[in-house]
Coordinates of C-alpha atoms and ligand atoms in Angstrom, one line a residue:
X1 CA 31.6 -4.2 -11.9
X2 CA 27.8 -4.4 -11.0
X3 CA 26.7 -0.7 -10.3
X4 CA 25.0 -1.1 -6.5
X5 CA 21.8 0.5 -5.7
X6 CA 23.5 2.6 -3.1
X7 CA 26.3 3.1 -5.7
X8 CA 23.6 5.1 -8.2
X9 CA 21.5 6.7 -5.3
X10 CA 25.5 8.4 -4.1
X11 CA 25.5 9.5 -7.9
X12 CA 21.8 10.6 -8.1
X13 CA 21.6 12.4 -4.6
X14 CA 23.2 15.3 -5.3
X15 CA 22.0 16.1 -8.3
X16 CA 18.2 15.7 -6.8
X17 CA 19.2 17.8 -3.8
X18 CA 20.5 20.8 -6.4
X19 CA 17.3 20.5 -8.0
X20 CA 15.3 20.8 -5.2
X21 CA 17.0 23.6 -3.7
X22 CA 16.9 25.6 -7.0
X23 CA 13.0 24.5 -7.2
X24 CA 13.0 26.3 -3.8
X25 CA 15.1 29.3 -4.3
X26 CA 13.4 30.5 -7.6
X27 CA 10.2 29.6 -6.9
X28 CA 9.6 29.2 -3.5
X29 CA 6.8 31.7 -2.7
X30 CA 4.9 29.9 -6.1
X31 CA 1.3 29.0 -4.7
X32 CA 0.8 25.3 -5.9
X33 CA -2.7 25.4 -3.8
X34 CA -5.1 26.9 -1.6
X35 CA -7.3 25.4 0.7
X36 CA -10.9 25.6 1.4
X37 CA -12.9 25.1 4.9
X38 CA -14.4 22.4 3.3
X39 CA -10.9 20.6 2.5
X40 CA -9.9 21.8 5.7
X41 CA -12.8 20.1 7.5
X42 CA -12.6 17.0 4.7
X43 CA -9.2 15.2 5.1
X44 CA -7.4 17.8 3.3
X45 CA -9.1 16.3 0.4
X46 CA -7.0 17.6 -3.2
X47 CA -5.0 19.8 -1.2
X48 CA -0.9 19.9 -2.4
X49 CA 1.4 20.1 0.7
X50 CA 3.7 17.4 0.0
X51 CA 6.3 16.3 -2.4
X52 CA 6.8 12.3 -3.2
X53 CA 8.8 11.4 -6.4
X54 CA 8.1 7.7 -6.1
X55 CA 4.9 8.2 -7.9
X56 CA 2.2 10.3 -8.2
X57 CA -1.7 9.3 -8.7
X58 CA -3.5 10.9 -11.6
X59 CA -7.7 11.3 -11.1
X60 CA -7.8 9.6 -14.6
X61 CA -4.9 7.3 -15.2
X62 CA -4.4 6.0 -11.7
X63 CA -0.8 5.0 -10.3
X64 CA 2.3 6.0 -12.3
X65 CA 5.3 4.8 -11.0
X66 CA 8.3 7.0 -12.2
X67 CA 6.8 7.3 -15.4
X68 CA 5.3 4.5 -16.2
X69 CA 1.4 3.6 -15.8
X70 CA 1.1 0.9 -13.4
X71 CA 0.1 -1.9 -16.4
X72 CA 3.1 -1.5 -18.3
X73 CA 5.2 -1.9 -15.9
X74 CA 2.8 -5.1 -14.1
X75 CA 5.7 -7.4 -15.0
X76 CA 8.5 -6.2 -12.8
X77 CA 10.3 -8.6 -10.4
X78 CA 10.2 -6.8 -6.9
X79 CA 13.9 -6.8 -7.2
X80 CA 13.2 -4.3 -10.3
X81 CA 10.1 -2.6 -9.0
X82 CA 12.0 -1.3 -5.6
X83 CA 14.8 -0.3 -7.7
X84 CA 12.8 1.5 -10.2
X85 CA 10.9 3.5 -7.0
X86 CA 13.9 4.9 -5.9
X87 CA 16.3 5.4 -8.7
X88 CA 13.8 6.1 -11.3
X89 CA 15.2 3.6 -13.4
X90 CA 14.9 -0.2 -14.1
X91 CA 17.8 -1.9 -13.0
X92 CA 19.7 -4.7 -15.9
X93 CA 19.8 -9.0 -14.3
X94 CA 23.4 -8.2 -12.9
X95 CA 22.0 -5.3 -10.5
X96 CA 18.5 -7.5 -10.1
X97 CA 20.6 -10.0 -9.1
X98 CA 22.8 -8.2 -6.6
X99 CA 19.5 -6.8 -4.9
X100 CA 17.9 -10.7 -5.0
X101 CA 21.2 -11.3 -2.9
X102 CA 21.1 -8.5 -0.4
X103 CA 17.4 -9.7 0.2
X104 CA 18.8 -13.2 0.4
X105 CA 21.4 -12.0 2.9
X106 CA 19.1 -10.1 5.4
X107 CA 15.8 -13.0 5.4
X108 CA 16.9 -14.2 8.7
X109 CA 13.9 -13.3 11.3
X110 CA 15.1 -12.9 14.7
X111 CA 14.0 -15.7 17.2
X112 CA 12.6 -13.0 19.6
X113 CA 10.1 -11.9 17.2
X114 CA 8.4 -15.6 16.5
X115 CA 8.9 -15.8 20.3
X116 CA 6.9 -12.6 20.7
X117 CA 4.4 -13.8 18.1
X118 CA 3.5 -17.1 19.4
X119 CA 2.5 -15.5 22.9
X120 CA 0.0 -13.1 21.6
X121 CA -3.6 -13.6 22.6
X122 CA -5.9 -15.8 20.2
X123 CA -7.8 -13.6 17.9
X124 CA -5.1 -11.0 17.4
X125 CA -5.9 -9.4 13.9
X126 CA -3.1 -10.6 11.8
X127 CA -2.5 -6.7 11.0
X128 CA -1.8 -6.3 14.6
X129 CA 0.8 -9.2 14.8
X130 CA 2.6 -7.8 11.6
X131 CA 2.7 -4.4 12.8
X132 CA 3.6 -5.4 16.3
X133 CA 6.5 -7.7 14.4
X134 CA 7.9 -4.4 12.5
X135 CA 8.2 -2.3 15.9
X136 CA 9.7 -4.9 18.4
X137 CA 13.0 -5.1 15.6
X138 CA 13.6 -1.6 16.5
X139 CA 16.2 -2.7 18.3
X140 CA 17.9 -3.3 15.1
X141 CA 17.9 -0.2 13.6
X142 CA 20.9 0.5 12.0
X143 CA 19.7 4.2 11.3
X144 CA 19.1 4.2 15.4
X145 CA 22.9 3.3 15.9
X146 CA 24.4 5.7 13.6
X147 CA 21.9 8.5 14.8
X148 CA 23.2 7.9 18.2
X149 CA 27.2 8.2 17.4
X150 CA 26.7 11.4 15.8
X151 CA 26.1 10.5 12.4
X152 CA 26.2 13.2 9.7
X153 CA 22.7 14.3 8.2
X154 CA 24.2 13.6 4.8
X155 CA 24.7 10.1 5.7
X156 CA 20.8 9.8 7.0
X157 CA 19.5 8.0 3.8
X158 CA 22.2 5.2 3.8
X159 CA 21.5 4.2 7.3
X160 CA 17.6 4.4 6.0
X161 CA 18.6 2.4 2.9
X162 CA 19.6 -0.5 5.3
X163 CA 16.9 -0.6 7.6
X164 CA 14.7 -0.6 4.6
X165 CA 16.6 -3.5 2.8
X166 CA 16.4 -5.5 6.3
X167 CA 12.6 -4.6 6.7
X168 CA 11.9 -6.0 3.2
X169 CA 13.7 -8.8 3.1
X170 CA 12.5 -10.0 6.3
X171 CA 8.8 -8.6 6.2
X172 CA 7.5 -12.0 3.4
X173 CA 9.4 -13.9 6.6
X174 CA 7.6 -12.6 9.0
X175 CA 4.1 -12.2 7.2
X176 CA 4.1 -16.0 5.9
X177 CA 5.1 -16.7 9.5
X178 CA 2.0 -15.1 10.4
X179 CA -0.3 -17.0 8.2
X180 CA 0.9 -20.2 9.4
X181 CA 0.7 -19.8 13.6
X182 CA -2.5 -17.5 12.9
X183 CA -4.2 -20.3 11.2
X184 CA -2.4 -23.5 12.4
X185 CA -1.0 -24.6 8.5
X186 CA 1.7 -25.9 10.6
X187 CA 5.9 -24.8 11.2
X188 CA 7.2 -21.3 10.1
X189 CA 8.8 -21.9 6.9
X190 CA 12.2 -20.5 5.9
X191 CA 13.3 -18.0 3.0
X192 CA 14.9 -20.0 0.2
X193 CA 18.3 -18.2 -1.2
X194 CA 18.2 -17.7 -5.0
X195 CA 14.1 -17.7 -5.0
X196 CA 13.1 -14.3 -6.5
X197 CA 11.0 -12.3 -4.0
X198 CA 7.3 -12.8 -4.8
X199 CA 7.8 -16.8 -5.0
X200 CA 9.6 -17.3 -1.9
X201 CA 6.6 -15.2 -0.2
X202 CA 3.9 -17.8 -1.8
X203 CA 6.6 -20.7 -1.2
X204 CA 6.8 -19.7 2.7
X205 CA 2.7 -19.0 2.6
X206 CA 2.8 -23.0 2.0
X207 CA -0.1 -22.3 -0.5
X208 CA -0.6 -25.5 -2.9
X209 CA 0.7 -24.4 -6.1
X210 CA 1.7 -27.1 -8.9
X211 CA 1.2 -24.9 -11.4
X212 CA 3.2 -22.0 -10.2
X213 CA 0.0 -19.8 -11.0
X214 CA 0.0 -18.8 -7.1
X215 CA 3.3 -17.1 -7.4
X216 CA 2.4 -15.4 -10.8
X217 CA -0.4 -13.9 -8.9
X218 CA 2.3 -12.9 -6.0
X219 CA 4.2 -11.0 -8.2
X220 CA 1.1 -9.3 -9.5
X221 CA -0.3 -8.8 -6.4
X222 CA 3.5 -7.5 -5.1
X223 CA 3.2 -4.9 -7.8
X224 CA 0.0 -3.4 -7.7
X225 CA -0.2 -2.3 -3.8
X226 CA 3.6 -1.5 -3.8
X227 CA 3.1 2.8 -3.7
X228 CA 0.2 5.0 -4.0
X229 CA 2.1 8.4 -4.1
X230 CA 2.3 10.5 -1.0
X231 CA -1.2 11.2 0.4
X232 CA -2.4 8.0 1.9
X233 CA -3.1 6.8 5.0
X234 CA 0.0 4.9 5.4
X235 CA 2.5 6.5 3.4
X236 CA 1.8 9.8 4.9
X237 CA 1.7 8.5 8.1
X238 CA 5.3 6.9 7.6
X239 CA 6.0 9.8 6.2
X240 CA 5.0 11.8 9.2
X241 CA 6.5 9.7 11.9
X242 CA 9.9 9.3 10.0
X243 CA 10.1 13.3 9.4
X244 CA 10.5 13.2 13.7
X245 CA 13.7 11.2 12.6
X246 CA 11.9 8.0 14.1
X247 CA 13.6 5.3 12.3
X248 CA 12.2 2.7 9.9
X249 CA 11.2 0.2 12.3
X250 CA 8.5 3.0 13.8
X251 CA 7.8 4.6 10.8
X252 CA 6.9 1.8 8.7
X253 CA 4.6 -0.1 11.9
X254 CA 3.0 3.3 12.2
X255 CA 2.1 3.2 8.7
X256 CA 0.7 -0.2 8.8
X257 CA -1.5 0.6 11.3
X258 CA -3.3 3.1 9.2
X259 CA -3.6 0.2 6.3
X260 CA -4.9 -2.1 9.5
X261 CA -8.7 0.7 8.8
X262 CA -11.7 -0.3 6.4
X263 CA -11.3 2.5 5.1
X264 CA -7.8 1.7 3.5
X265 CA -5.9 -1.7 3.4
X266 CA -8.8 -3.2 5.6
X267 CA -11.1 -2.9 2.5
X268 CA -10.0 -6.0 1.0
X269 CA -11.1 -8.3 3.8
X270 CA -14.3 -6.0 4.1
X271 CA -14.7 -6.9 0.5
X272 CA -14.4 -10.2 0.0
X273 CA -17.1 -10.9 3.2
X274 CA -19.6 -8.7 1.3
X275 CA -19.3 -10.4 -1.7
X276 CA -19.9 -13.6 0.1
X277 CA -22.2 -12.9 2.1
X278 CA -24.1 -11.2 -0.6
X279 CA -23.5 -14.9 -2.5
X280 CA -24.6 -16.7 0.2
X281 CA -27.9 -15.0 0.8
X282 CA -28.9 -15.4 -3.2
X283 CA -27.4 -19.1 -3.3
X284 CA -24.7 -18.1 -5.7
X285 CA -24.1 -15.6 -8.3
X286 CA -26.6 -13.0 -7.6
X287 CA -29.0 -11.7 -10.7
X288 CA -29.0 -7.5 -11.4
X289 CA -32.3 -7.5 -9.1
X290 CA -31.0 -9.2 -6.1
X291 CA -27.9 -7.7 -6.5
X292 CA -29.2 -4.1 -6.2
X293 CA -31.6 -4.7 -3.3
X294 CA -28.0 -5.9 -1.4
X295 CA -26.1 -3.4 -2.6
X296 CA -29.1 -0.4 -1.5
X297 CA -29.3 -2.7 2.0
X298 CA -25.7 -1.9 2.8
X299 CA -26.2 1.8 1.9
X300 CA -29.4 2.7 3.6
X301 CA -27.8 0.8 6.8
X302 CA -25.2 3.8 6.5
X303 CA -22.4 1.6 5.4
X304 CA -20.2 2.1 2.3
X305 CA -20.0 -0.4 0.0
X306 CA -16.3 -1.8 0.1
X307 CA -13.7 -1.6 -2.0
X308 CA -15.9 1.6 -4.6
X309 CA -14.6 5.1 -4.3
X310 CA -11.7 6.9 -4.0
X311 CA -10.1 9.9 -2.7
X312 CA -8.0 10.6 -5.7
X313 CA -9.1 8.4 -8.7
X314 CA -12.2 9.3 -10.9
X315 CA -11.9 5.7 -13.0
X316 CA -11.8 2.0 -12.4
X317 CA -8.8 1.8 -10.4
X318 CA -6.1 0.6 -13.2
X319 CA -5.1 -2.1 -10.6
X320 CA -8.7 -3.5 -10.5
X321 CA -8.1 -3.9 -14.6
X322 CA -4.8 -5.7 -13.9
X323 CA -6.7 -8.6 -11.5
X324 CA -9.4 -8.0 -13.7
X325 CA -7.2 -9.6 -16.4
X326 CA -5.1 -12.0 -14.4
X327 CA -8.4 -13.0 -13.4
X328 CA -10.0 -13.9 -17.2
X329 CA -7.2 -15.6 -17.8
X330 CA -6.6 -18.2 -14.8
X331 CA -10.3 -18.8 -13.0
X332 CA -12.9 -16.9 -14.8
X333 CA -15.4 -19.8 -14.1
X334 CA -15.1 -19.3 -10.3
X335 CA -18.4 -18.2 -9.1
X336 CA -16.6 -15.7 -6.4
X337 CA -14.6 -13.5 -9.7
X338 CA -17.8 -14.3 -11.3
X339 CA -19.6 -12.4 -8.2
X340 CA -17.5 -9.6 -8.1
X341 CA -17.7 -9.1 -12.3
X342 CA -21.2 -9.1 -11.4
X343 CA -20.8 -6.0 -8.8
X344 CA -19.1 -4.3 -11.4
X345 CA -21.7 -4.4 -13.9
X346 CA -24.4 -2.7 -11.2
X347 CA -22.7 -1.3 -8.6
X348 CA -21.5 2.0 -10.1
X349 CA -25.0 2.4 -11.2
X350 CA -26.3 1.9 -7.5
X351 CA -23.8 4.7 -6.4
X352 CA -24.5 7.1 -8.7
X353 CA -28.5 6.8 -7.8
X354 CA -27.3 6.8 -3.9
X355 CA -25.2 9.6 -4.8
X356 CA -28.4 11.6 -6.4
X357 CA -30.1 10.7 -3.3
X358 CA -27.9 12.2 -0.9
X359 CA -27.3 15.7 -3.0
X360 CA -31.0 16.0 -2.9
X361 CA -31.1 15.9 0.9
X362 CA -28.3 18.5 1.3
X363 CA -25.2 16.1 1.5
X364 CA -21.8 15.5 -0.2
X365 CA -21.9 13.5 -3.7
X366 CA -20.2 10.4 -3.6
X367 CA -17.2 11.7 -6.0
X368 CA -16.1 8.3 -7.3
X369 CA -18.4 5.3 -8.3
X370 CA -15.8 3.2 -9.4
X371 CA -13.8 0.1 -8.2
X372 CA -10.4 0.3 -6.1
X373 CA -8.1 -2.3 -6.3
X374 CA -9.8 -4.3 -3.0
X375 CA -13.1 -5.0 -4.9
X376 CA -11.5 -7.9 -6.8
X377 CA -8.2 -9.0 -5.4
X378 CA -9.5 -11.0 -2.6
X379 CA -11.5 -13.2 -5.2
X380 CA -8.3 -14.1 -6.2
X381 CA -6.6 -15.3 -3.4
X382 CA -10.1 -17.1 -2.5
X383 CA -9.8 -18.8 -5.5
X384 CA -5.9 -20.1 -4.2
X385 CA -7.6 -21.7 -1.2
X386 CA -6.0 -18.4 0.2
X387 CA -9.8 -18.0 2.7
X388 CA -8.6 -16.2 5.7
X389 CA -10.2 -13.1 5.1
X390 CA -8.5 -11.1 8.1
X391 CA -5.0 -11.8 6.5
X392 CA -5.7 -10.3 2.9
X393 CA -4.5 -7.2 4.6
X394 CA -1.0 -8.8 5.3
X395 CA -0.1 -9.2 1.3
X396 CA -1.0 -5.6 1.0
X397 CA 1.5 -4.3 3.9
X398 CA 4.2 -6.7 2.6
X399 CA 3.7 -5.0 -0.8
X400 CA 3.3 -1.3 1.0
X401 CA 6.6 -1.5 3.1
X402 CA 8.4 -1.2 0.0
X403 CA 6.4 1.9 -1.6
X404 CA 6.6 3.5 2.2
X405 CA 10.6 2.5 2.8
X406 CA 11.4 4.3 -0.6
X407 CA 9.9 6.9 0.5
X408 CA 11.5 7.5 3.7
X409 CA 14.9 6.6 1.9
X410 CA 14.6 9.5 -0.4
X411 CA 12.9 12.0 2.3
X412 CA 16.0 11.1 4.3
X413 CA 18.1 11.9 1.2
X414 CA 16.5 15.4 0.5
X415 CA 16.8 16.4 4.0
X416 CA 12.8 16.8 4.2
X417 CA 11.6 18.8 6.9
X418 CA 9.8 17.4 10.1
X419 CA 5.9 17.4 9.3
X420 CA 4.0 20.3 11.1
X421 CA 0.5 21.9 9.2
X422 CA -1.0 24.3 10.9
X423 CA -4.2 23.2 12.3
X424 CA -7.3 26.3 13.6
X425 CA -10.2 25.7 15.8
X426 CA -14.0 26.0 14.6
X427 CA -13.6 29.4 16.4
X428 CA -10.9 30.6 14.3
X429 CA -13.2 29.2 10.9
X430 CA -16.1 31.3 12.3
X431 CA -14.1 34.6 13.2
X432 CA -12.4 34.4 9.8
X433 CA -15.4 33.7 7.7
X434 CA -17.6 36.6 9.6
X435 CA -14.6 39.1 8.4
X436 CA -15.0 38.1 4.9
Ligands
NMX501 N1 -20.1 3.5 -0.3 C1 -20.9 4.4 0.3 N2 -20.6 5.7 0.5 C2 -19.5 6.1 0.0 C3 -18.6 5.3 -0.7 C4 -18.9 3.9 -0.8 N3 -18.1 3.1 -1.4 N4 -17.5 6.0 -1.1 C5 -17.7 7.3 -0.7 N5 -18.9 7.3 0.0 C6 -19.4 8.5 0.8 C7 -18.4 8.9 1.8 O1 -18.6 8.0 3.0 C8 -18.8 10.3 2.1 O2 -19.9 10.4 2.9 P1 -20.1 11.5 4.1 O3 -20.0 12.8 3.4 O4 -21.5 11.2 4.6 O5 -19.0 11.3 5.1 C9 -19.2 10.8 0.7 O6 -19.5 9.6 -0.1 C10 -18.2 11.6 0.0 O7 -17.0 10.8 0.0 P2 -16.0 10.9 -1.2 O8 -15.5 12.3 -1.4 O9 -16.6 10.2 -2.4 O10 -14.8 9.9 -0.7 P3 -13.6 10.2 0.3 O11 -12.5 10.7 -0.5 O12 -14.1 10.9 1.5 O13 -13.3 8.7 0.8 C11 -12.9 6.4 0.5 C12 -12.7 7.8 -0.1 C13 -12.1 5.4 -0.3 C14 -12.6 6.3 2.0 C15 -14.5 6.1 0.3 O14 -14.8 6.1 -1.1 C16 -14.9 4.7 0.9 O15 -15.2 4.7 2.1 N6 -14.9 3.6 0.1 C17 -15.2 2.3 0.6 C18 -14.0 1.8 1.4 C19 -12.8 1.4 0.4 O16 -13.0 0.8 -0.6 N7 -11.6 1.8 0.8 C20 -10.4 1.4 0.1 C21 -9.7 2.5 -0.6 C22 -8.5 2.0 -1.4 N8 -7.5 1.4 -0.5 O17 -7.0 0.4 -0.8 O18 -7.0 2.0 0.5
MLT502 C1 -3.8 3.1 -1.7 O1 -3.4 2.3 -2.4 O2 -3.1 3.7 -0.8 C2 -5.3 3.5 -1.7 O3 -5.8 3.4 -3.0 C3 -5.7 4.7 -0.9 C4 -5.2 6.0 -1.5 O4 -4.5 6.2 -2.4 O5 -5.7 7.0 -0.8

């Protein structure tokens, strides 16, 4: 008999909830973190108020997901990779199989949402049609229904586990969908049943691929945006809205509108215009010279330089490595991946001098020079004839809904409590600091 993913998570919750109520009753008044004005003033930067056992991001190592470092794992199906989020294990072909079919089962985009989509006013950001997509299937919620007929709090995560198996089997639907009206490629194309996950997003994208290189770059691309621990933009955001009890439908658009910001998801698009831009003002791959002058330009303007820095990492982001790669191996004479291997080889330098410059005049270092996963992963999609810069943020929130849905599955399943930090005025800052 094929062990179900709900089947292991019935077997597994209990054992995490003992755990976790142990953790708490031993060590509960254990400080794990204090917190400074400065992190208080600076996006609670570093400090440890959360828990997320999806993964966890290390300064040096980047994204470990249950265990395993993001590049050994890079191979997953999605099937796998959602599995291994929330079990903490990697599922054998009969269970991969049985989730392909439950994904198979749910595809099936209500009308009202392509009905929604095709009356929203030209121009709407693609993030804004996905997001918008997500919240009008409320309706749907089957965590909604159960809440309402006095479902137990035990039984939270199950009706969670369903929304999030509808969301993610429809969201590659919807997204392709997207991509199509947005950019007039022509009809919404359908979800084809016994297609793994990442292809059947790339098949419905209507992206030539004769090779099937596009859809090897789709799973890739699947892997390396699907969770980022607890502490970003989206994730917490999901996080927050969910802990209200909001269902997944809410949550999940909340969160995406967080990724929709440059200073997150966004940073892809951002990315990829700088590095053409920067191409099309030198004619082409840009020498070290040219490419420094550009690069000082965008900082002295006071703008960051897309797709560098981090809040956690202190290294090349391992999933700019993994593109990085992917990249060598299938277009490295494209002049774009050649542009942005370019920006690699001055770029950290540039920070680090910009960075010098701005201690010297009183003002925070910049702490991370390196590349994030944005600076390179639009080059490959350009190199697809994938060129709509505002929808590169689309493949990331596909990707994200499954990092974020895990999440709220499992929060569900611990019983987490509703999100509430305790925020004090400048006032209070002043007054306390005086007394010390
Ligand atoms: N270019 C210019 N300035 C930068 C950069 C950059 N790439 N990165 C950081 N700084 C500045 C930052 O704006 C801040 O300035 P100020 O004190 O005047 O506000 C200062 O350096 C200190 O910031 P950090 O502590 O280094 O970074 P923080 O943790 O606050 O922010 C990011 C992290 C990712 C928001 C920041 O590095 C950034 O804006 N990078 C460019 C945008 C980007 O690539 N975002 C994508 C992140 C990954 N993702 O996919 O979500
Ligand atoms: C992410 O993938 O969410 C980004 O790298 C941002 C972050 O971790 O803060």
């Amino acid at each position: 008999m094929v062990t179900t993913l709900q089947d292991i998570l019935i077997e597994k919750i209990p054992i995490w909830r003992a755990e976790r109520q142990e953790l708490i009753r031993e060590h509960g008044d254990t400080v794990i973190s204090d917190v400074t004005v400065r992190q208080a003033y600076g996006g609670m930067r570093g400090v440890k108020g959360m828990i997320c056992d999806t993964s966890v991001v290390e300064p040096d190592r980047g994204l470990i997901i249950r265990g395993y470092p993001l590049l050994e794992i890079k191979h997953l199906w999605p099937c796998e990779m959602f599995y291994l989020l929330l079990t903490g294990e990697i599922p054998d072909k009969e269970v991969q199989l049985a989730i392909q079919q439950e994904f198979d089962r749910r595809s099936q985009v209500p009308e009202y949402v392509w009905q929604l989509l095709q009356h929203m006013p030209d121009g709407t950001h693609p993030m804004c049609m996905l997001a918008t997509s997500i919240l009008v299937m409320e309706r749907e919620s089957v965590f909604h229904k159960w809440y309402d007929r006095g479902m137990k709090r035990e039984d939270y995560w199950l009706a969670m586990l369903g929304d999030a198996l509808n969301i993610i089997a429809k969201i590659p639907v919807i997204a392709a969908g997207i991509y199509r009206m947005r950019y007039n490629h022509g009809s919404v194309m359908h979800w084809t049943h016994g297609l793994d996950y990442a292809a059947n997003y790339a098949n419905m994208l209507g992206i030539a691929d004769p090779a099937g290189t596009f859809a090897k770059l789709m799973r890739l691309y699947l892997n390396m945006h699907v969770d980022h621990e607890g502490g970003n933009v989206s994730a917490n955001t999901c996080h927050t809205v969910g802990s209200a009890l909001s269902d997944a439908y809410y949550a999940v658009s909340a969160g995406l509108n967080g990724l929709a910001g440059p200073l997150h998801g966004l940073a892809n698009q951002e990315c990829l215009r700088w590095i053409l831009e920067l191409m099309e003002k030198f004619g082409g791959v840009p020498d070290e010279e040219d490419l420094r002058e550009f690069a000082f330009g965008t900082l002295r303007s006071g703008r960051v330089i897309p797709g560098y820095g981090h809040a956690v990492l202190r290294v090349t982001d391992p999933r700019y490595a993994g593109f990085h790669e992917f990249g060598l191996k299938h277009l490295a004479e494209d002049p774009v991946f050649q542009t942005v291997d370019q920006v690699f080889s001055v770029v950290p330098k540039v920070l680090q001098e910009f960075s010098d410059e701005r201690v010297k005049a009183g003002k925070n270092p910049i702490a991370n020079c390196w590349p994030n996963v944005d600076a390179i992963s639009g080059s490959l999609l350009h190199h697809f004839g994938l060129t709509e810069l505002p929808y590169y943020t689309v493949l990331f929130a596909v990707s994200r809904s499954m990092g974020m849905l895990s999440q709220l599955i499992l929060n569900r399943a611990y019983g987490t409590a509703i999100t509430r930090p305790k925020s004090v005025s400048t006032h209070w800052v002043k007054r306390f600091v005086g007394e010390q």
